[in-house]
N, CA, C and O of each residue as an XYZ file, in Angstrom:
696
protein
N       3.890     -9.017     19.006
C       3.389    -10.724     18.974
C       2.708     -9.917     18.011
O       1.757    -10.693     18.107
N       2.410     -9.297     17.387
C       1.013     -9.148     16.295
C       2.573     -8.936     14.552
O       2.416     -9.245     13.370
N       4.052     -8.211     15.374
C       4.604     -8.324     14.485
C       4.775     -9.819     13.707
O       4.728    -10.028     12.495
N       5.001    -10.839     14.860
C       5.654    -12.253     14.666
C       4.289    -12.978     13.844
O       4.655    -13.946     13.179
N       3.306    -12.796     13.788
C       2.075    -12.811     12.574
C       2.208    -12.682     11.715
O       2.660    -13.442     10.859
N       1.746    -11.352     11.640
C       2.659    -11.119     10.310
C       3.287    -11.088      9.480
O       2.932    -10.594      8.410
N       4.489    -11.628      9.698
C       5.068    -11.703      9.228
C       4.944    -13.890      8.863
O       5.404    -14.362      7.823
N       4.548    -14.412      9.500
C       4.102    -16.068      9.054
C       3.063    -15.576      8.528
O       2.903    -16.180      7.468
N       2.188    -14.748      8.679
C       0.727    -14.648      7.133
C       1.608    -15.116      6.333
O       1.789    -16.190      5.758
N       2.284    -13.823      6.414
C       2.525    -14.006      4.710
C       3.272    -14.805      4.459
O       3.042    -15.239      3.330
N       4.589    -15.550      5.197
C       5.249    -16.593      4.955
C       4.740    -17.629      4.117
O       5.135    -18.269      3.143
N       3.091    -17.530      5.284
C       2.475    -19.018      4.781
C       1.572    -18.656      3.685
O       0.867    -19.551      3.218
N       1.472    -17.127      3.072
C       0.768    -17.373      1.728
C       1.302    -17.682      0.641
O       2.528    -17.792      0.644
N       0.716    -17.867     -0.356
C       1.191    -18.111     -0.998
C       1.554    -17.186     -2.400
O       0.536    -16.494     -2.416
N       2.176    -16.831     -3.326
C       2.167    -15.698     -3.900
C       1.330    -15.602     -4.989
O       1.607    -14.782     -5.864
N       0.005    -16.548     -5.118
C      -1.024    -16.613     -6.309
C      -2.098    -16.172     -5.307
O      -3.179    -15.770     -5.735
N      -1.805    -16.239     -3.768
C      -3.411    -15.335     -3.265
C      -2.582    -13.808     -3.021
O      -3.227    -12.761     -2.980
N      -1.050    -13.837     -2.864
C      -0.916    -12.018     -2.783
C      -1.623    -11.274     -4.528
O      -2.558    -10.544     -4.858
N      -0.432    -12.055     -5.264
C      -1.454    -11.521     -6.032
C      -2.991    -11.405     -6.143
O      -3.387    -10.242     -6.072
N      -3.509    -11.915     -6.228
C      -5.276    -12.116     -6.295
C      -5.829    -10.680     -4.855
O      -6.759     -9.895     -5.044
N      -4.919    -10.713     -3.493
C      -5.424     -9.567     -3.171
C      -4.862     -8.653     -3.686
O      -5.674     -7.860     -4.164
N      -3.912     -8.390     -3.815
C      -3.418     -7.074     -4.393
C      -4.769     -6.575     -5.865
O      -5.495     -5.581     -5.883
N      -4.693     -7.395     -6.627
C      -5.911     -7.252     -7.435
C      -7.149     -6.509     -7.400
O      -7.619     -5.565     -8.036
N      -7.555     -7.311     -6.363
C      -9.045     -7.422     -5.358
C      -9.409     -5.935     -4.938
O     -10.331     -5.139     -5.115
N      -7.816     -6.012     -4.088
C      -7.974     -4.265     -3.243
C      -7.519     -2.920     -4.204
O      -7.527     -1.747     -3.831
N      -7.049     -3.533     -5.797
C      -6.754     -2.307     -6.313
C      -8.544     -1.848     -6.496
O      -9.097     -0.967     -5.839
N      -9.318     -2.870     -7.752
C     -10.457     -2.864     -8.157
C     -11.375     -1.975     -6.676
O     -11.740     -0.804     -6.778
N     -11.579     -2.720     -5.554
C     -12.105     -2.073     -4.873
C     -11.723     -0.936     -4.388
O     -12.586     -0.265     -3.821
N     -10.286     -0.388     -4.479
C     -10.110      1.317     -3.633
C     -10.296      1.845     -5.525
O      -9.804      2.961     -5.692
N     -10.770      1.355     -6.567
C     -10.679      2.519     -7.398
C     -11.946      2.559     -7.756
O     -12.491      3.655     -7.886
N     -12.598      1.448     -7.966
C     -14.287      1.613     -7.581
C     -14.793      2.906     -6.132
O     -15.652      3.786     -6.201
N     -14.104      2.637     -5.236
C     -14.469      3.860     -4.452
C     -14.380      4.937     -4.721
O     -15.247      5.719     -4.331
N     -12.926      5.527     -5.753
C     -12.018      6.466     -5.204
C     -13.444      7.117     -6.519
O     -14.095      8.146     -6.337
N     -13.647      5.874     -8.134
C     -14.300      6.690     -8.469
C     -15.848      7.118     -8.402
O     -16.651      7.479     -9.261
N     -15.916      6.939     -7.123
C     -17.634      7.389     -6.716
C     -17.564      8.423     -6.645
O     -18.424      9.302     -6.701
N     -16.704      8.443     -6.536
C     -16.510     10.630     -6.062
C     -16.357     11.822     -7.300
O     -15.602     11.683     -8.263
N     -17.139     12.888     -7.092
C     -16.174     13.672     -7.620
C     -15.346     13.562     -7.327
O     -14.749     12.948     -6.444
N     -15.006     14.725     -8.725
C     -13.486     15.335     -8.019
C     -13.979     16.533     -6.627
O     -14.688     16.222     -5.670
N     -13.835     16.858     -6.688
C     -13.958     18.074     -5.718
C     -14.758     17.036     -4.256
O     -14.047     17.187     -3.262
N     -15.307     16.616     -4.121
C     -15.635     14.956     -2.970
C     -14.451     14.690     -2.798
O     -14.052     15.006     -1.677
N     -13.320     13.991     -3.800
C     -11.906     13.198     -3.232
C     -11.308     13.824     -3.396
O     -10.366     13.090     -3.693
N     -10.885     14.927     -3.497
C      -9.949     16.198     -3.540
C     -10.507     16.877     -1.435
O      -9.711     17.311     -0.602
N     -11.803     16.725     -1.281
C     -11.610     17.288      0.155
C     -11.406     16.825      1.426
O     -12.380     16.130      1.717
N     -10.675     16.865      2.261
C     -10.056     16.708      3.263
C     -11.707     16.258      4.383
O     -12.728     16.929      4.530
N     -11.282     14.692      5.063
C     -12.199     14.556      5.809
C     -11.533     13.773      6.937
O     -10.578     13.075      6.598
N     -11.819     13.776      7.986
C     -11.059     12.731      9.438
C     -12.719     11.374      9.347
O     -13.924     11.175      9.197
N     -11.611     10.970      9.547
C     -12.102      9.255      9.350
C     -11.873      9.097     11.083
O     -11.571      9.980     11.886
N     -12.173      7.435     11.355
C     -12.475      7.614     13.115
C     -11.235      6.256     13.665
O     -11.817      5.257     13.244
N     -10.416      5.935     14.086
C      -9.423      5.481     14.787
C      -9.800      4.718     13.509
O     -10.906      4.622     12.975
N      -8.599      4.188     13.140
C      -8.522      3.363     12.493
C      -7.446      1.960     12.404
O      -6.287      2.231     12.088
N      -7.743      0.643     12.638
C      -6.604     -0.285     13.286
C      -5.334      0.153     11.798
O      -6.052     -0.267     10.891
N      -4.298      0.572     11.204
C      -3.055      0.865     10.904
C      -3.414      1.876     10.276
O      -2.997      1.747      9.125
N      -4.099      3.059     10.422
C      -4.019      4.016     10.115
C      -3.633      5.162     11.468
O      -4.163      5.336     12.565
N      -2.602      5.727     10.861
C      -1.898      6.217     12.023
C      -2.263      7.866     11.875
O      -2.278      8.571     10.866
N      -2.626      8.281     13.669
C      -2.922      9.704     13.867
C      -3.201     10.590     12.319
O      -4.212     10.853     11.668
N      -1.479     10.916     12.125
C      -1.220     11.484     11.327
C      -2.103     11.619     10.113
O      -2.209     12.739      9.612
N      -2.639     10.771      9.677
C      -2.929     10.363      8.142
C      -4.222     10.096      8.265
O      -4.738      9.667      7.233
N      -5.188     10.253      9.551
C      -7.035     10.418      9.694
C      -7.769     11.479      8.246
O      -8.499     11.234      7.286
N      -7.259     12.380      8.647
C      -7.536     13.790      8.028
C      -6.763     13.978      7.065
O      -5.813     14.757      6.982
N      -7.488     12.693      5.745
C      -6.978     12.855      4.219
C      -7.983     13.061      3.045
O      -9.118     12.656      2.795
N      -7.352     13.620      2.623
C      -8.725     13.647      0.915
C      -9.159     11.880      0.769
O      -9.226     11.042      1.668
N      -9.312     11.784     -0.137
C      -8.990     10.918     -1.191
C      -7.888     10.124     -1.856
O      -7.523      8.952     -1.942
N      -7.545     11.276     -2.268
C      -6.600     11.808     -3.347
C      -5.402     12.084     -2.706
O      -4.340     12.314     -3.284
N      -5.629     12.054     -1.177
C      -4.529     11.802     -0.481
C      -4.206     10.426     -0.383
O      -3.247      9.796     -0.829
N      -4.691     10.254     -0.052
C      -4.898      8.984      0.502
C      -4.027      7.838     -0.823
O      -3.009      7.159     -0.688
N      -4.888      8.003     -1.977
C      -4.167      7.185     -2.994
C      -2.433      7.474     -3.696
O      -1.534      6.734     -4.097
N      -2.632      9.035     -3.551
C      -1.061      9.800     -3.306
C      -0.010      8.906     -2.804
O       0.988      8.452     -3.363
N      -0.557      8.735     -1.395
C       0.186      7.888     -0.346
C       0.819      6.313     -0.600
O       1.968      5.920     -0.397
N      -0.400      5.544     -1.134
C      -0.340      4.255     -2.110
C       0.973      4.375     -2.997
O       2.014      3.751     -2.794
N       0.737      5.298     -4.025
C       1.402      5.200     -4.640
C       2.402      5.404     -4.361
O       3.130      4.550     -4.868
N       3.169      6.397     -3.554
C       4.079      6.322     -3.354
C       4.974      5.055     -2.362
O       6.159      4.724     -2.383
N       4.042      4.665     -1.701
C       4.486      3.684     -0.864
C       4.489      2.308     -2.001
O       4.907      1.230     -1.580
N       4.201      2.377     -2.851
C       3.540      0.545     -3.745
C       5.032      1.759     -4.303
O       6.161      1.809     -3.816
N       4.710      2.217     -4.936
C       6.776      2.623     -6.133
C       8.545      1.839     -4.882
O       9.634      1.347     -5.176
N       7.943      2.120     -3.775
C       9.030      2.033     -2.728
C       8.800      1.120     -2.853
O       9.419      0.779     -3.861
N       7.769     -0.405     -2.179
C       7.875     -1.811     -1.913
C       8.511     -2.307     -3.465
O       9.390     -3.160     -3.333
N       8.178     -1.869     -5.093
C       8.078     -1.970     -6.014
C       9.787     -2.287     -6.071
O      10.136     -3.464     -5.982
N      10.506     -1.546     -6.174
C      11.624     -1.456     -5.257
C      12.312     -2.244     -4.568
O      13.274     -2.943     -4.886
N      11.720     -2.093     -3.487
C      12.413     -3.042     -2.546
C      12.273     -4.729     -2.965
O      13.187     -5.513     -2.710
N      10.802     -5.219     -3.743
C      11.023     -6.286     -3.713
C      11.651     -6.964     -4.926
O      11.940     -8.155     -5.039
N      11.866     -5.623     -6.135
C      12.828     -6.409     -6.617
C      14.226     -6.601     -6.688
O      14.763     -7.320     -7.531
N      14.771     -6.019     -5.887
C      16.057     -6.085     -4.940
C      16.375     -7.146     -4.331
O      17.474     -7.691     -4.235
N      15.419     -7.417     -3.935
C      15.339     -8.292     -3.050
C      15.386    -10.305     -3.140
O      15.897    -11.271     -2.573
N      14.288     -9.887     -4.480
C      14.356    -11.287     -5.447
C      15.136    -11.721     -6.301
O      15.142    -12.811     -6.873
N      16.530     -9.915     -6.481
C      18.022    -10.131     -7.003
C      18.357    -10.367     -5.707
O      19.486     -9.893     -5.579
N      17.876    -11.003     -4.309
C      19.849    -11.374     -4.008
C      20.511    -10.499     -3.738
O      21.721    -10.700     -3.644
N      19.830     -8.849     -3.452
C      20.591     -7.426     -3.400
C      20.902     -6.810     -2.250
O      19.897     -7.046     -1.580
N      21.639     -6.162     -1.553
C      20.803     -5.716     -0.068
C      20.063     -4.793     -0.768
O      20.337     -4.717     -1.966
N      18.902     -3.821     -0.200
C      17.986     -3.316     -0.591
C      18.601     -1.660     -0.217
O      17.703     -1.297      0.544
N      19.257     -0.858     -0.272
C      20.041      0.598      0.023
C      19.049      1.108     -0.626
O      18.631      0.777     -1.735
N      18.452      2.389      0.472
C      17.458      3.366      0.807
C      17.858      4.402      1.846
O      18.171      4.215      3.022
N      17.772      5.660      1.080
C      17.120      6.898      2.015
C      16.580      7.671      2.312
O      16.844      8.810      2.696
N      15.124      6.734      2.062
C      14.002      6.605      2.045
C      13.200      6.312      3.600
O      13.077      5.237      4.188
N      12.758      7.578      3.975
C      12.337      7.284      5.950
C      11.038      6.838      5.310
O      10.437      7.480      4.449
N      10.824      6.165      5.605
C       8.704      5.280      5.662
C       8.506      6.013      6.971
O       8.185      5.111      7.744
N       8.514      6.765      7.419
C       7.309      8.157      8.468
C       7.145      9.287      7.627
O       6.112      9.948      7.724
N       8.201      9.655      6.657
C       8.207     10.656      6.602
C       7.917     10.995      4.233
O       7.176     11.563      3.431
N       8.914     10.289      4.294
C       8.325     10.150      2.817
C       7.099      9.767      2.113
O       6.882      9.764      0.901
N       6.489      9.509      2.891
C       5.344      8.901      2.315
C       3.813      9.614      2.582
O       2.687      9.171      2.356
N       4.175     10.649      3.044
C       3.143     11.376      2.796
C       2.950     12.076      1.583
O       3.834     12.402      0.790
N       0.968     12.419      1.433
C       0.849     13.238      0.905
C       0.657     14.695      0.316
O      -0.292     15.147      0.957
N       1.123     15.746     -0.668
C       0.864     16.601     -0.880
C      -0.467     17.152     -0.573
O      -1.450     16.452     -0.814
N      -0.628     18.478     -0.003
C      -1.535     18.897      0.469
C      -2.250     19.328     -0.116
O      -3.176     19.971      0.379
N      -2.049     19.073     -1.926
C      -2.817     19.568     -2.555
C      -3.774     17.862     -3.443
O      -4.843     17.478     -3.918
N      -3.476     17.772     -3.377
C      -3.508     16.240     -3.865
C      -5.312     16.051     -4.908
O      -6.416     16.142     -4.371
N      -5.103     15.830     -6.177
C      -6.283     16.561     -7.217
C      -6.603     14.487     -7.630
O      -6.047     13.452     -7.263
N      -7.435     14.719     -8.277
C      -8.384     14.204     -9.296
C      -6.994     12.980    -10.034
O      -7.114     11.785    -10.305
N      -6.250     13.531    -10.119
C      -5.207     13.055    -10.995
C      -4.967     11.790    -10.092
O      -5.915     11.014    -10.210
N      -4.025     11.349     -9.251
C      -4.198     10.393     -8.298
C      -4.933      9.195     -8.566
O      -4.421      8.077     -8.508
N      -5.585      9.317     -8.725
C      -6.440      8.038     -8.887
C      -5.967      7.136    -10.311
O      -5.874      5.913    -10.419
N      -5.687      8.296    -11.436
C      -4.489      7.255    -12.215
C      -3.506      6.881    -12.405
O      -2.986      6.051    -13.150
N      -3.038      7.963    -11.210
C      -1.612      7.796    -10.422
C      -1.126      6.349    -10.131
O      -0.070      5.784    -10.417
N      -2.276      5.917     -9.444
C      -2.456      5.694     -8.470
C      -2.374      3.992     -8.639
O      -1.586      3.410     -7.893
N      -3.238      3.129     -9.681
C      -4.132      2.552    -10.550
C      -3.168      1.788    -11.817
O      -3.267      0.727    -12.432
N      -1.818      3.395    -11.839
C      -0.838      3.284    -12.654
C       0.587      2.397    -12.286
O       1.304      1.616    -12.911
N       0.571      2.973    -10.917
C       1.939      1.881     -9.960
C       1.562      1.063     -9.738
O       2.498      0.317     -9.449
N       0.121      0.271     -9.597
C      -0.662     -1.169     -9.763
C       0.020     -1.825    -10.448
O       0.336     -2.959    -10.087
N       0.374     -1.383    -11.441
C      -0.026     -1.542    -13.428
C       1.710     -1.867    -12.738
O       1.979     -2.926    -12.171
N       2.582     -0.897    -12.909
C       4.028     -0.661    -12.905
C       4.380     -2.308    -11.907
O       5.375     -3.021    -12.040
N       3.490     -2.476    -11.186
C       4.162     -2.984     -9.710
C       4.029     -4.545    -10.594
O       4.823     -5.453    -10.346
N       2.983     -4.688    -11.580
C       2.832     -6.731    -11.494
C       4.378     -6.805    -13.075
O       4.551     -7.758    -13.834
N       4.966     -5.840    -13.063
C       5.346     -5.371    -14.696
C       6.759     -5.592    -13.846
O       7.615     -6.094    -14.574
N       7.156     -5.379    -12.679
C       8.336     -5.971    -12.289
C       8.533     -7.017    -11.373
O       9.629     -7.318    -10.901
N       7.489     -7.557    -11.131
C       7.325     -8.490    -10.374
C       7.475    -10.145    -10.717
O       8.192    -11.112    -10.457
N       5.786     -9.607    -11.805
C       5.237    -11.072    -12.391
C       6.769    -11.472    -13.102
O       6.821    -12.627    -13.526
N       7.261    -11.143    -13.170
C       8.604    -11.743    -14.652
C       9.702    -12.473    -13.554
O      10.656    -13.197    -13.839
N       9.331    -12.122    -12.484
C      10.645    -12.440    -11.232
C       9.900    -13.653    -11.179
O       8.718    -13.994    -11.200
N      11.209    -14.263    -11.088
C      10.818    -16.395    -10.771
C      10.755    -16.472     -9.935
O       9.926    -17.228     -9.428
N      11.659    -15.681     -9.176
C      11.775    -16.215     -7.309
C      10.999    -15.169     -6.029
O      11.677    -14.189     -5.719
N      10.141    -15.273     -5.564
C      10.637    -14.147     -4.512
C      10.423    -14.705     -2.934
O       9.647    -14.390     -2.032
N      11.559    -15.742     -3.069
C      11.897    -15.967     -1.924
C      13.139    -16.110     -2.024
O      14.032    -16.844     -2.448
N      12.887    -15.074     -1.442
C      14.771    -14.714     -1.095
C      15.185    -15.204     -0.232
O      14.494    -15.949      0.463
N      16.630    -14.919      0.057
C      17.110    -15.151      1.269
C      17.388    -13.068      1.684
O      17.022    -12.663      2.787
N      17.948    -12.187      0.783
C      18.158    -11.504      1.530
C      16.756    -10.818      2.469
O      15.680    -11.367      2.704
N      17.262     -9.343      2.905
C      15.788     -9.162      4.335
C      16.191     -7.669      4.288
O      17.267     -7.086      4.415
N      14.876     -7.258      4.049
C      14.917     -5.427      4.519
C      14.287     -5.689      5.170
O      13.832     -6.822      5.012
N      13.577     -4.563      6.852
C      13.398     -4.390      8.041
C      11.772     -3.424      7.079
O      11.590     -2.560      6.221
N      11.244     -4.031      7.681
C       9.575     -3.220      7.400
C       9.253     -2.279      8.730
O       9.503     -2.906      9.759
N       8.876     -1.245      8.917
C       8.879      0.076     10.123
C       8.487     -1.156     11.637
O       9.008     -1.581     12.668
N       7.460     -1.249     10.975
C       6.404     -2.083     12.300
C       6.497     -3.763     12.589
O       6.224     -4.248     13.687
N       6.848     -4.411     11.634
C       6.692     -6.014     11.378
C       7.923     -6.312     11.566
O       8.172     -7.296     12.262
N       8.927     -5.585     11.029
C      10.364     -6.347     11.084
C      10.609     -6.734      9.521
O       9.839     -6.573      8.575
N      11.777     -7.235      9.538
C      12.748     -8.382      8.641
C      11.514     -9.121      7.653
O      10.826    -10.020      8.137
N      11.358     -8.770      6.587
C      10.561     -9.288      5.071
C      11.815     -9.814      4.515
O      12.960     -9.401      4.703
N      11.304    -11.030      3.626
C      12.156    -11.397      2.583
C      10.627    -11.163      1.244
O       9.427    -11.297      1.486
N      11.281    -10.793     -0.092
C      10.448    -10.072     -1.108
C       9.070    -10.939     -1.239
O       8.211    -10.433     -1.961
N       8.803    -12.032     -0.698
C       7.800    -12.844     -0.949
C       6.675    -11.894      0.318
O       5.455    -11.785      0.195
N       7.235    -11.507      1.088
C       6.908    -10.961      2.586
C       6.396     -9.230      2.291
O       5.426     -8.599      2.712
N       7.747     -8.779      1.211
C       6.813     -7.490      1.172
C       6.028     -7.144      0.336
O       5.357     -6.112      0.323
N       6.087     -8.714     -1.075
C       4.838     -8.268     -2.288
C       3.698     -9.249     -1.412
O       2.745     -9.563     -2.124
N       3.649     -9.631     -0.401
C       1.959     -9.985      0.889
C       2.107     -8.704      1.116
O       2.046     -8.229     -0.018
N       2.323     -7.490      2.143
C       2.885     -6.608      2.122
C       2.087     -5.599      1.222
O       1.142     -4.836      1.419
N       2.693     -5.848      0.400
C       1.535     -4.993     -1.022
C       0.468     -4.769     -0.317
O       0.309     -3.830      0.463
N      -0.375     -5.715     -0.599
C      -2.070     -6.043     -0.769
C      -2.230     -5.704      0.454
O      -3.170     -4.974      0.770
N      -1.452     -6.115      1.251
C      -1.988     -5.961      3.396
C      -2.224     -3.805      3.597
O      -2.838     -3.182      4.463
N      -1.298     -3.210      2.188
C      -1.140     -2.066      2.469
C      -2.269     -1.789      2.010
O      -2.985     -0.997      2.622
N      -2.646     -2.321      0.943
C      -3.825     -1.651      0.019
C      -4.898     -1.937      0.632
O      -5.515     -0.879      0.756
N      -5.558     -2.908      1.159
C      -6.676     -3.139      1.994
C      -6.783     -2.166      3.065
O      -7.701     -1.351      2.982
N      -5.821     -2.107      4.276
C      -5.627     -0.745      5.410
C      -6.534      0.326      4.640
O      -7.643      0.700      5.022
N      -5.715      0.848      3.224
C      -6.186      2.430      3.560
C      -7.206      2.350      2.347
O      -7.578      3.390      1.804
N      -7.812      0.672      1.781
C      -9.277      1.131      1.020
C     -10.163      0.944      2.257
O     -11.375      0.958      2.041
N      -9.825      0.803      3.287
C     -10.945      0.528      4.115
C     -10.960      2.382      4.973
O     -11.748      2.809      5.816
N     -10.418      2.702      4.673
C      -9.953      4.537      5.269
C     -10.622      4.786      4.036
O     -11.465      5.667      4.204
N     -10.579      4.278      2.616
C     -11.569      5.276      1.680
C     -12.535      5.170      1.499
O     -13.415      5.778      0.890
N     -12.355      3.629      2.516
C     -14.588      3.540      2.173
C     -14.573      4.297      3.569
O     -15.548      3.697      4.021
N     -14.241      5.086      4.510
C     -15.253      5.386      4.990
C     -15.665      6.667      4.978
O     -16.686      7.243      5.356
N     -14.144      7.160      4.204
C     -14.073      8.279      3.650
C     -15.429      8.497      2.686
O     -16.236      9.323      3.114
N     -15.615      8.104      1.944
C     -16.414      8.116      1.170
C     -17.782      7.663      1.557
O     -18.608      8.238      0.848
N     -18.175      7.082      2.167
C     -19.306      6.770      3.189
C     -19.631      8.544      3.945
O     -20.655      9.226      3.991
N     -18.146      8.791      4.468
C     -18.242     10.313      5.080
C     -19.167     11.845      4.631
O     -19.915     12.741      5.024
N     -17.946     10.919      2.821
C     -18.169     12.377      2.344
C     -19.966     12.624      1.762
O     -20.638     13.651      1.667
N     -20.294     11.134      1.455
C     -21.389     10.889      1.146
C     -22.864     11.682      1.927
O     -23.989     12.090      1.639
N     -22.153     11.579      2.798
C     -23.334     11.697      4.080
C     -23.721     13.404      4.515
O     -24.700     13.824      5.131
N     -22.762     14.023      4.039
C     -22.292     14.920      4.808
C     -23.720     15.988      3.771
O     -23.892     17.183      4.012
């Protein structure tokens, strides 16, 4: 049922609103990450259970969360670009294991994350239409076209921005 709700929400969202969500979540994420000095941003912290945050993602540092987002951002960029061209997505990318950050993710991940979003827009903005007939399955929510993957980009950022916000609060309180 949740998968159907998400697919329909994305289907009914405009490209402009999806762009705005991506930009807003990127700005908020960067503001949060930059609040912390490098040693704190690199410190692993256990966040409480949160919707959309898998159990194996709860003990990440802010930098690890940013690295995860960067990995996913690059993956979604390739998917959206390919689907918008009405081409099938061919990948051996494992959405469970290939999105895991390195144990020693550092403060350089802040710039890497920011750059991954800039690269995304550099690829996606020139695309005339994202309303592709070609689809590619999301591992949880089912089949998405290019537009729905575009919406997923911002939704994914929002989930992990909330995780980063909680981590920042916990680290500041410690």
